[in-house]
Amino acid sequence: MNSPSALARLRDITHSHPRRYALRDRLSSLNAVRDHEEIYRAQATIDLAWETRFGLNLALYRTFAVPRIAELLAATGEMTTNPHKRAFDTGLWMYELIEHGMDHERGREVVRGLNRMHRRFTIADEDYRYVLATFVVVPTRFIDDVGWRTSTLVEREAVAAFYARLGQLMAIPKVPVGYQGFADLFDAYEAEHIAYSEAGAAQMRATSTVIAQALPDRLRWLAEPATSALLEPRLAAALGLRPPPPGLRPLLRLALRARAVRERRRAPAEVGWFEPGRRGREVYPHGYEIADLGPNWLRQEPDASSR
Ligand code: HEM
């Protein structure tokens, strides 16, 4: 069990805003499985919002380093022909689920959409389990590594319960139980499947254009080297990313640590950042409905029953 070190915990409690840990402490008093939606919503949209969002993006990139997954994404071409909408929509589907939970009408509409989208393809159950595990493990490890605080046991078990439930609703067999179950599956699967493919490199190139456009003009050249510096060298190579220039990796870590110190001193956010139906700069300037999300073919296809 790779729980945060004593030093990391010590780092957590010194030099921080007096109310900074109030939400963490309230969440820690809840039941990780029964209250998993409330805990994950609070962690992902309020208390560790930036880290979770960044971590979920890193999780998406990792799937490009699995040739079988990358080749299907390349075959549909959505990621390369429509990188902004694909990246934006993927985030919106997941945050609608996180914000509303799976029993809410919008949550159910998301699950129906995910099932309709995926049933079109022949996808191995172990690939589904891996992608679920990326949502659980990658943001959690990013938080524990460079977040303004580390995750708690209750939070790790809550995020595992959340994606296990999604796995159930997508009829994925043998979904892992508990955080450690997901982490073991993730590590074993990556040891076996992470490899370079032209399809994967093409998905990463397309996604790098989305990352670049999120940066100020004068920093856009940093998109690819910074992404490479944030990933393990083996993974960056499997995604066709050149090694980062010397010094960039430690510099980025320093910048992330400085951000964490600043965050600890900041007054805690009271409300979540995610606004359902929100407007986007590049995509949906007038807001969106869940029915607007996904590839165009999804809107043309009749809404048959789930997978
Ligand atoms: C349970 C795990 C998974 C979740 C939660 C998930 C989530 C998503 C989401 C949110 C979208 C919508 C993207 C959009 O709106 O354009 C999507 C689309 C898609 N996913 Fe998944 N996915 C999972 C597993 C997989 C796996 C294992 C594969 C491939 C082997 C895959 C292949 C696709 C494809 C082909 C699309 C359609 C859009 C495109 O062509 O790029 N998904 N998925």
mmCIF file of C-alpha atoms and ligand atoms in Angstrom:
data_model
loop_
_atom_site.group_PDB
_atom_site.id
_atom_site.type_symbol
_atom_site.label_atom_id
_atom_site.label_comp_id
_atom_site.label_asym_id
_atom_site.label_seq_id
_atom_site.Cartn_x
_atom_site.Cartn_y
_atom_site.Cartn_z
ATOM 1 C CA MET A 1 0.000 0.000 0.000
ATOM 2 C CA ASN A 2 1.710 3.192 -1.200
ATOM 3 C CA SER A 3 0.165 5.570 1.391
ATOM 4 C CA PRO A 4 1.718 9.047 1.742
ATOM 5 C CA SER A 5 4.950 9.201 3.808
ATOM 6 C CA ALA A 6 5.139 10.709 7.298
ATOM 7 C CA LEU A 7 7.141 13.557 5.741
ATOM 8 C CA ALA A 8 4.372 14.208 3.226
ATOM 9 C CA ARG A 9 1.805 14.210 6.044
ATOM 10 C CA LEU A 10 4.031 16.568 8.080
ATOM 11 C CA ARG A 11 4.387 18.828 5.043
ATOM 12 C CA ASP A 12 0.590 18.855 4.929
ATOM 13 C CA ILE A 13 -0.112 20.304 8.336
ATOM 14 C CA THR A 14 2.514 23.039 8.565
ATOM 15 C CA HIS A 15 2.093 26.544 7.131
ATOM 16 C CA SER A 16 -1.510 26.309 6.048
ATOM 17 C CA HIS A 17 -4.697 28.395 6.193
ATOM 18 C CA PRO A 18 -6.494 27.606 9.493
ATOM 19 C CA ARG A 19 -9.602 26.211 7.754
ATOM 20 C CA ARG A 20 -7.701 24.606 4.869
ATOM 21 C CA TYR A 21 -8.243 21.022 6.087
ATOM 22 C CA ALA A 22 -11.818 21.419 7.263
ATOM 23 C CA LEU A 23 -13.377 19.746 4.220
ATOM 24 C CA ARG A 24 -10.817 16.929 4.226
ATOM 25 C CA ASP A 25 -11.573 16.257 7.886
ATOM 26 C CA ARG A 26 -15.348 16.318 7.341
ATOM 27 C CA LEU A 27 -15.025 13.885 4.429
ATOM 28 C CA SER A 28 -12.823 11.605 6.532
ATOM 29 C CA SER A 29 -15.717 11.141 8.974
ATOM 30 C CA LEU A 30 -17.973 9.744 6.233
ATOM 31 C CA ASN A 31 -18.302 6.147 5.032
ATOM 32 C CA ALA A 32 -16.117 5.664 1.943
ATOM 33 C CA VAL A 33 -18.455 3.238 0.153
ATOM 34 C CA ARG A 34 -21.917 4.454 1.277
ATOM 35 C CA ASP A 35 -21.022 8.153 0.743
ATOM 36 C CA HIS A 36 -18.649 7.660 -2.199
ATOM 37 C CA GLU A 37 -20.466 10.101 -4.498
ATOM 38 C CA GLU A 38 -20.470 12.932 -1.934
ATOM 39 C CA ILE A 39 -16.802 12.334 -1.043
ATOM 40 C CA TYR A 40 -15.573 12.114 -4.644
ATOM 41 C CA ARG A 41 -17.650 15.142 -5.740
ATOM 42 C CA ALA A 42 -16.168 17.257 -2.909
ATOM 43 C CA GLN A 43 -12.609 16.065 -3.571
ATOM 44 C CA ALA A 44 -12.794 16.361 -7.380
ATOM 45 C CA THR A 45 -14.726 19.638 -7.724
ATOM 46 C CA ILE A 46 -13.773 21.579 -4.561
ATOM 47 C CA ASP A 47 -10.859 20.480 -2.373
ATOM 48 C CA LEU A 48 -8.446 18.965 -4.947
ATOM 49 C CA ALA A 49 -10.149 20.315 -8.069
ATOM 50 C CA TRP A 50 -7.047 21.393 -10.018
ATOM 51 C CA GLU A 51 -5.120 18.221 -9.181
ATOM 52 C CA THR A 52 -8.027 15.956 -10.147
ATOM 53 C CA ARG A 53 -8.603 17.730 -13.455
ATOM 54 C CA PHE A 54 -4.892 17.591 -14.307
ATOM 55 C CA GLY A 55 -4.727 13.953 -13.202
ATOM 56 C CA LEU A 56 -7.733 12.956 -15.331
ATOM 57 C CA ASN A 57 -6.035 14.474 -18.381
ATOM 58 C CA LEU A 58 -2.835 12.532 -17.629
ATOM 59 C CA ALA A 59 -5.008 9.402 -17.299
ATOM 60 C CA LEU A 60 -6.428 9.934 -20.812
ATOM 61 C CA TYR A 61 -2.929 10.317 -22.336
ATOM 62 C CA ARG A 62 -1.783 7.024 -20.792
ATOM 63 C CA THR A 63 -4.441 5.093 -22.733
ATOM 64 C CA PHE A 64 -2.801 6.243 -25.982
ATOM 65 C CA ALA A 65 0.277 4.229 -24.940
ATOM 66 C CA VAL A 66 -1.709 0.974 -25.230
ATOM 67 C CA PRO A 67 -1.538 0.006 -28.943
ATOM 68 C CA ARG A 68 -4.876 -1.875 -28.919
ATOM 69 C CA ILE A 69 -6.721 1.157 -27.507
ATOM 70 C CA ALA A 70 -4.794 3.691 -29.625
ATOM 71 C CA GLU A 71 -5.515 1.754 -32.817
ATOM 72 C CA LEU A 72 -9.259 1.844 -32.209
ATOM 73 C CA LEU A 73 -9.149 5.583 -31.401
ATOM 74 C CA ALA A 74 -7.082 6.133 -34.551
ATOM 75 C CA ALA A 75 -9.555 4.076 -36.597
ATOM 76 C CA THR A 76 -12.502 6.263 -35.568
ATOM 77 C CA GLY A 77 -10.422 9.389 -36.086
ATOM 78 C CA GLU A 78 -12.396 11.481 -33.561
ATOM 79 C CA MET A 79 -9.314 12.373 -31.513
ATOM 80 C CA THR A 80 -7.312 13.502 -34.557
ATOM 81 C CA THR A 81 -10.055 15.205 -36.620
ATOM 82 C CA ASN A 82 -11.836 16.857 -33.688
ATOM 83 C CA PRO A 83 -9.274 17.004 -30.846
ATOM 84 C CA HIS A 84 -10.890 19.955 -29.018
ATOM 85 C CA LYS A 85 -14.397 18.572 -28.978
ATOM 86 C CA ARG A 86 -13.161 15.046 -28.126
ATOM 87 C CA ALA A 87 -11.025 16.282 -25.236
ATOM 88 C CA PHE A 88 -13.663 18.724 -24.006
ATOM 89 C CA ASP A 89 -16.520 16.210 -24.273
ATOM 90 C CA THR A 90 -14.608 13.487 -22.466
ATOM 91 C CA GLY A 91 -14.183 15.865 -19.547
ATOM 92 C CA LEU A 92 -17.817 16.993 -19.638
ATOM 93 C CA TRP A 93 -19.224 13.420 -19.640
ATOM 94 C CA MET A 94 -17.079 12.533 -16.615
ATOM 95 C CA TYR A 95 -17.741 15.747 -14.649
ATOM 96 C CA GLU A 96 -21.491 15.463 -15.233
ATOM 97 C CA LEU A 97 -21.233 12.040 -13.599
ATOM 98 C CA ILE A 98 -19.042 13.336 -10.756
ATOM 99 C CA GLU A 99 -21.330 16.339 -10.143
ATOM 100 C CA HIS A 100 -24.687 14.528 -10.234
ATOM 101 C CA GLY A 101 -23.888 10.924 -9.396
ATOM 102 C CA MET A 102 -25.269 7.914 -11.252
ATOM 103 C CA ASP A 103 -28.844 7.911 -9.934
ATOM 104 C CA HIS A 104 -29.620 11.493 -11.011
ATOM 105 C CA GLU A 105 -31.377 11.919 -14.401
ATOM 106 C CA ARG A 106 -28.280 13.638 -15.897
ATOM 107 C CA GLY A 107 -26.035 10.893 -14.508
ATOM 108 C CA ARG A 108 -28.255 8.210 -16.030
ATOM 109 C CA GLU A 109 -28.239 10.062 -19.347
ATOM 110 C CA VAL A 110 -24.415 10.042 -19.269
ATOM 111 C CA VAL A 111 -24.253 6.306 -18.541
ATOM 112 C CA ARG A 112 -26.748 5.615 -21.357
ATOM 113 C CA GLY A 113 -24.565 7.714 -23.697
ATOM 114 C CA LEU A 114 -21.369 5.922 -22.666
ATOM 115 C CA ASN A 115 -23.000 2.531 -23.224
ATOM 116 C CA ARG A 116 -24.400 3.547 -26.597
ATOM 117 C CA MET A 117 -21.034 4.898 -27.699
ATOM 118 C CA HIS A 118 -18.978 1.882 -26.617
ATOM 119 C CA ARG A 119 -21.331 -0.887 -27.714
ATOM 120 C CA ARG A 120 -20.553 0.155 -31.308
ATOM 121 C CA PHE A 121 -17.037 -1.287 -30.897
ATOM 122 C CA THR A 122 -15.497 -4.621 -29.961
ATOM 123 C CA ILE A 123 -13.498 -3.774 -26.856
ATOM 124 C CA ALA A 124 -11.795 -6.274 -24.537
ATOM 125 C CA ASP A 125 -13.102 -6.379 -20.968
ATOM 126 C CA GLU A 126 -9.546 -6.018 -19.623
ATOM 127 C CA ASP A 127 -9.150 -2.767 -21.602
ATOM 128 C CA TYR A 128 -12.359 -1.449 -20.013
ATOM 129 C CA ARG A 129 -11.073 -2.408 -16.573
ATOM 130 C CA TYR A 130 -7.747 -0.680 -17.292
ATOM 131 C CA VAL A 131 -9.394 2.564 -18.439
ATOM 132 C CA LEU A 132 -11.531 2.562 -15.280
ATOM 133 C CA ALA A 133 -8.345 2.016 -13.245
ATOM 134 C CA THR A 134 -6.683 5.003 -14.933
ATOM 135 C CA PHE A 135 -9.495 7.251 -13.627
ATOM 136 C CA VAL A 136 -8.951 5.886 -10.093
ATOM 137 C CA VAL A 137 -5.166 5.612 -9.869
ATOM 138 C CA VAL A 138 -3.615 8.355 -12.028
ATOM 139 C CA PRO A 139 -5.262 11.389 -10.359
ATOM 140 C CA THR A 140 -4.710 9.835 -6.890
ATOM 141 C CA ARG A 141 -0.983 9.304 -7.492
ATOM 142 C CA PHE A 142 -0.700 12.811 -8.974
ATOM 143 C CA ILE A 143 -2.388 14.251 -5.853
ATOM 144 C CA ASP A 144 -0.114 12.278 -3.520
ATOM 145 C CA ASP A 145 2.945 13.339 -5.488
ATOM 146 C CA VAL A 146 2.443 17.072 -6.064
ATOM 147 C CA GLY A 147 -0.983 18.030 -4.650
ATOM 148 C CA TRP A 148 -1.365 20.759 -2.003
ATOM 149 C CA ARG A 149 -2.289 17.876 0.325
ATOM 150 C CA THR A 150 -2.244 14.103 0.029
ATOM 151 C CA SER A 151 -5.344 11.951 -0.468
ATOM 152 C CA THR A 152 -6.907 10.188 2.510
ATOM 153 C CA LEU A 153 -7.762 6.491 2.768
ATOM 154 C CA VAL A 154 -11.473 7.396 2.760
ATOM 155 C CA GLU A 155 -11.049 9.400 -0.464
ATOM 156 C CA ARG A 156 -9.080 6.634 -2.205
ATOM 157 C CA GLU A 157 -11.746 4.063 -1.334
ATOM 158 C CA ALA A 158 -14.523 6.470 -2.399
ATOM 159 C CA VAL A 159 -13.039 7.081 -5.868
ATOM 160 C CA ALA A 160 -12.570 3.302 -6.243
ATOM 161 C CA ALA A 161 -16.235 2.735 -5.293
ATOM 162 C CA PHE A 162 -17.351 5.441 -7.756
ATOM 163 C CA TYR A 163 -15.629 3.870 -10.773
ATOM 164 C CA ALA A 164 -16.540 0.344 -9.675
ATOM 165 C CA ARG A 165 -20.183 1.477 -9.802
ATOM 166 C CA LEU A 166 -19.647 2.971 -13.269
ATOM 167 C CA GLY A 167 -18.082 -0.319 -14.328
ATOM 168 C CA GLN A 168 -21.175 -2.161 -13.092
ATOM 169 C CA LEU A 169 -23.490 0.198 -15.016
ATOM 170 C CA MET A 170 -21.384 -0.359 -18.150
ATOM 171 C CA ALA A 171 -21.726 -4.138 -17.543
ATOM 172 C CA ILE A 172 -17.953 -4.613 -17.289
ATOM 173 C CA PRO A 173 -17.202 -7.974 -15.596
ATOM 174 C CA LYS A 174 -14.727 -8.486 -12.719
ATOM 175 C CA VAL A 175 -14.253 -4.820 -11.856
ATOM 176 C CA PRO A 176 -11.668 -4.557 -9.027
ATOM 177 C CA VAL A 177 -12.812 -3.946 -5.450
ATOM 178 C CA GLY A 178 -11.139 -1.183 -3.449
ATOM 179 C CA TYR A 179 -8.345 1.229 -4.305
ATOM 180 C CA GLN A 180 -5.603 -1.393 -3.999
ATOM 181 C CA GLY A 181 -7.458 -3.716 -6.341
ATOM 182 C CA PHE A 182 -7.502 -0.974 -9.008
ATOM 183 C CA ALA A 183 -3.848 -0.048 -8.365
ATOM 184 C CA ASP A 184 -2.687 -3.674 -8.714
ATOM 185 C CA LEU A 185 -4.677 -4.126 -11.934
ATOM 186 C CA PHE A 186 -3.320 -0.817 -13.291
ATOM 187 C CA ASP A 187 0.332 -1.720 -12.604
ATOM 188 C CA ALA A 188 0.015 -5.279 -13.941
ATOM 189 C CA TYR A 189 -1.815 -4.164 -17.098
ATOM 190 C CA GLU A 190 0.687 -1.371 -17.837
ATOM 191 C CA ALA A 191 3.662 -3.699 -17.326
ATOM 192 C CA GLU A 192 2.192 -5.906 -20.062
ATOM 193 C CA HIS A 193 0.621 -3.445 -22.503
ATOM 194 C CA ILE A 194 2.430 -0.086 -22.551
ATOM 195 C CA ALA A 195 4.256 0.154 -25.912
ATOM 196 C CA TYR A 196 4.916 2.616 -28.733
ATOM 197 C CA SER A 197 2.509 2.647 -31.682
ATOM 198 C CA GLU A 198 2.146 5.140 -34.541
ATOM 199 C CA ALA A 199 -1.575 5.275 -33.652
ATOM 200 C CA GLY A 200 -0.736 6.268 -30.078
ATOM 201 C CA ALA A 201 1.799 8.883 -31.159
ATOM 202 C CA ALA A 202 -0.824 10.367 -33.511
ATOM 203 C CA GLN A 203 -3.389 10.644 -30.638
ATOM 204 C CA MET A 204 -0.752 12.340 -28.477
ATOM 205 C CA ARG A 205 0.249 14.774 -31.272
ATOM 206 C CA ALA A 206 -3.409 15.755 -31.749
ATOM 207 C CA THR A 207 -3.896 16.171 -28.008
ATOM 208 C CA SER A 208 -0.718 18.256 -27.732
ATOM 209 C CA THR A 209 -2.420 20.830 -29.986
ATOM 210 C CA VAL A 210 -5.250 21.058 -27.433
ATOM 211 C CA ILE A 211 -2.741 21.438 -24.579
ATOM 212 C CA ALA A 212 -0.832 24.120 -26.562
ATOM 213 C CA GLN A 213 -3.978 26.154 -27.156
ATOM 214 C CA ALA A 214 -4.679 26.203 -23.445
ATOM 215 C CA LEU A 215 -1.316 27.957 -22.920
ATOM 216 C CA PRO A 216 -0.472 31.640 -23.531
ATOM 217 C CA ASP A 217 0.925 32.170 -27.075
ATOM 218 C CA ARG A 218 4.518 32.665 -25.950
ATOM 219 C CA LEU A 219 4.449 29.388 -23.969
ATOM 220 C CA ARG A 220 2.783 27.127 -26.547
ATOM 221 C CA TRP A 221 6.147 25.576 -27.560
ATOM 222 C CA LEU A 222 6.224 24.132 -23.997
ATOM 223 C CA ALA A 223 3.162 21.899 -24.498
ATOM 224 C CA GLU A 224 5.011 18.808 -25.717
ATOM 225 C CA PRO A 225 8.239 19.065 -23.636
ATOM 226 C CA ALA A 226 6.236 19.828 -20.477
ATOM 227 C CA THR A 227 3.907 16.862 -21.073
ATOM 228 C CA SER A 228 6.951 14.669 -21.618
ATOM 229 C CA ALA A 229 8.546 16.003 -18.419
ATOM 230 C CA LEU A 230 5.400 15.203 -16.390
ATOM 231 C CA LEU A 231 5.322 11.568 -17.514
ATOM 232 C CA GLU A 232 7.713 8.715 -16.744
ATOM 233 C CA PRO A 233 10.336 8.432 -19.532
ATOM 234 C CA ARG A 234 9.028 4.974 -20.552
ATOM 235 C CA LEU A 235 5.523 6.310 -20.997
ATOM 236 C CA ALA A 236 6.642 9.476 -22.783
ATOM 237 C CA ALA A 237 8.621 7.339 -25.230
ATOM 238 C CA ALA A 238 5.592 5.064 -25.807
ATOM 239 C CA LEU A 239 3.591 8.188 -26.695
ATOM 240 C CA GLY A 240 6.231 9.296 -29.218
ATOM 241 C CA LEU A 241 7.213 12.314 -27.076
ATOM 242 C CA ARG A 242 10.870 13.427 -27.243
ATOM 243 C CA PRO A 243 12.715 13.449 -23.914
ATOM 244 C CA PRO A 244 12.296 16.872 -22.246
ATOM 245 C CA PRO A 245 15.219 19.351 -22.370
ATOM 246 C CA PRO A 246 17.638 18.838 -19.417
ATOM 247 C CA GLY A 247 16.432 20.559 -16.262
ATOM 248 C CA LEU A 248 12.789 20.879 -17.329
ATOM 249 C CA ARG A 249 11.592 17.896 -15.249
ATOM 250 C CA PRO A 250 13.045 19.193 -11.899
ATOM 251 C CA LEU A 251 11.956 22.748 -12.789
ATOM 252 C CA LEU A 252 8.357 21.628 -13.332
ATOM 253 C CA ARG A 253 8.387 19.690 -10.064
ATOM 254 C CA LEU A 254 9.647 22.785 -8.274
ATOM 255 C CA ALA A 255 6.860 24.859 -9.853
ATOM 256 C CA LEU A 256 4.251 22.282 -8.789
ATOM 257 C CA ARG A 257 5.619 22.229 -5.240
ATOM 258 C CA ALA A 258 5.564 26.034 -5.074
ATOM 259 C CA ARG A 259 1.954 25.940 -6.254
ATOM 260 C CA ALA A 260 1.165 23.433 -3.466
ATOM 261 C CA VAL A 261 2.658 25.725 -0.792
ATOM 262 C CA ARG A 262 0.582 28.658 -2.129
ATOM 263 C CA GLU A 263 -2.544 26.501 -2.209
ATOM 264 C CA ARG A 264 -2.115 25.374 1.407
ATOM 265 C CA ARG A 265 -2.108 29.001 2.504
ATOM 266 C CA ARG A 266 -5.185 29.936 0.492
ATOM 267 C CA ALA A 267 -8.658 30.059 2.089
ATOM 268 C CA PRO A 268 -10.601 26.912 1.067
ATOM 269 C CA ALA A 269 -13.097 27.089 -1.814
ATOM 270 C CA GLU A 270 -16.707 26.868 -0.613
ATOM 271 C CA VAL A 271 -18.337 25.652 -3.838
ATOM 272 C CA GLY A 272 -17.304 23.382 -6.755
ATOM 273 C CA TRP A 273 -15.966 24.782 -10.030
ATOM 274 C CA PHE A 274 -18.069 22.599 -12.335
ATOM 275 C CA GLU A 275 -21.186 24.199 -13.829
ATOM 276 C CA PRO A 276 -23.384 21.696 -15.715
ATOM 277 C CA GLY A 277 -24.211 22.956 -19.233
ATOM 278 C CA ARG A 278 -21.352 25.440 -18.955
ATOM 279 C CA ARG A 279 -20.060 27.553 -21.869
ATOM 280 C CA GLY A 280 -16.648 26.822 -23.351
ATOM 281 C CA ARG A 281 -14.247 29.113 -25.193
ATOM 282 C CA GLU A 282 -13.528 26.813 -28.149
ATOM 283 C CA VAL A 283 -16.441 24.408 -27.812
ATOM 284 C CA TYR A 284 -20.083 25.213 -26.862
ATOM 285 C CA PRO A 285 -19.825 29.032 -26.588
ATOM 286 C CA HIS A 286 -23.583 28.989 -25.783
ATOM 287 C CA GLY A 287 -23.472 26.061 -23.339
ATOM 288 C CA TYR A 288 -24.367 22.409 -23.994
ATOM 289 C CA GLU A 289 -26.925 19.704 -23.326
ATOM 290 C CA ILE A 290 -25.732 16.147 -22.647
ATOM 291 C CA ALA A 291 -27.324 15.215 -25.966
ATOM 292 C CA ASP A 292 -24.743 17.509 -27.663
ATOM 293 C CA LEU A 293 -21.819 15.481 -26.340
ATOM 294 C CA GLY A 294 -20.002 12.727 -28.198
ATOM 295 C CA PRO A 295 -19.203 12.004 -31.832
ATOM 296 C CA ASN A 296 -21.724 13.182 -34.441
ATOM 297 C CA TRP A 297 -22.721 9.582 -35.304
ATOM 298 C CA LEU A 298 -24.030 9.189 -31.749
ATOM 299 C CA ARG A 299 -26.775 11.765 -32.369
ATOM 300 C CA GLN A 300 -27.779 10.079 -35.621
ATOM 301 C CA GLU A 301 -27.990 6.612 -34.030
ATOM 302 C CA PRO A 302 -31.371 5.616 -32.465
ATOM 303 C CA ASP A 303 -31.187 5.394 -28.611
ATOM 304 C CA ALA A 304 -31.419 1.588 -28.315
ATOM 305 C CA SER A 305 -31.142 -0.060 -24.892
ATOM 306 C CA SER A 306 -27.754 -0.121 -23.138
ATOM 307 C CA ARG A 307 -24.815 -2.524 -23.949
HETATM 308 C C1 HEM B 1 -14.962 1.993 -18.672
HETATM 309 C C2 HEM B 1 -14.036 2.639 -19.184
HETATM 310 C C3 HEM B 1 -14.247 3.769 -20.165
HETATM 311 C C4 HEM B 1 -14.794 4.988 -19.938
HETATM 312 C C5 HEM B 1 -15.369 5.538 -18.645
HETATM 313 C C6 HEM B 1 -14.743 5.705 -21.206
HETATM 314 C C7 HEM B 1 -15.175 7.000 -21.392
HETATM 315 C C8 HEM B 1 -15.392 7.545 -22.638
HETATM 316 C C9 HEM B 1 -15.962 8.858 -22.867
HETATM 317 C C10 HEM B 1 -16.321 9.869 -21.804
HETATM 318 C C11 HEM B 1 -16.118 8.991 -24.217
HETATM 319 C C12 HEM B 1 -16.740 10.183 -24.945
HETATM 320 C C13 HEM B 1 -15.814 10.908 -25.799
HETATM 321 C C14 HEM B 1 -16.545 11.862 -26.733
HETATM 322 O O1 HEM B 1 -17.529 12.435 -26.318
HETATM 323 O O2 HEM B 1 -16.089 12.045 -27.854
HETATM 324 C C15 HEM B 1 -15.633 7.785 -24.831
HETATM 325 C C16 HEM B 1 -15.636 7.548 -26.187
HETATM 326 C C17 HEM B 1 -15.000 6.510 -26.748
HETATM 327 N N1 HEM B 1 -14.250 5.538 -26.115
HETATM 328 FE FE1 HEM B 1 -14.249 5.195 -24.162
HETATM 329 N N2 HEM B 1 -14.180 4.902 -22.167
HETATM 330 C C18 HEM B 1 -13.847 3.718 -21.560
HETATM 331 C C19 HEM B 1 -13.198 2.637 -22.129
HETATM 332 C C20 HEM B 1 -12.805 2.622 -23.441
HETATM 333 C C21 HEM B 1 -11.912 1.641 -24.020
HETATM 334 C C22 HEM B 1 -11.276 0.495 -23.255
HETATM 335 C C23 HEM B 1 -11.773 1.963 -25.342
HETATM 336 C C24 HEM B 1 -10.955 1.339 -26.427
HETATM 337 C C25 HEM B 1 -10.398 0.226 -26.440
HETATM 338 C C26 HEM B 1 -12.622 3.119 -25.592
HETATM 339 C C27 HEM B 1 -12.813 3.680 -26.838
HETATM 340 C C28 HEM B 1 -13.689 4.746 -27.067
HETATM 341 C C29 HEM B 1 -14.124 5.192 -28.386
HETATM 342 C C30 HEM B 1 -13.730 4.585 -29.724
HETATM 343 C C31 HEM B 1 -14.974 6.274 -28.179
HETATM 344 C C32 HEM B 1 -15.803 7.070 -29.226
HETATM 345 C C33 HEM B 1 -15.165 8.370 -29.539
HETATM 346 C C34 HEM B 1 -13.935 8.169 -30.428
HETATM 347 O O3 HEM B 1 -14.121 7.593 -31.472
HETATM 348 O O4 HEM B 1 -12.842 8.610 -30.030
HETATM 349 N N3 HEM B 1 -13.217 3.514 -24.412
HETATM 350 N N4 HEM B 1 -15.171 6.923 -23.852
#
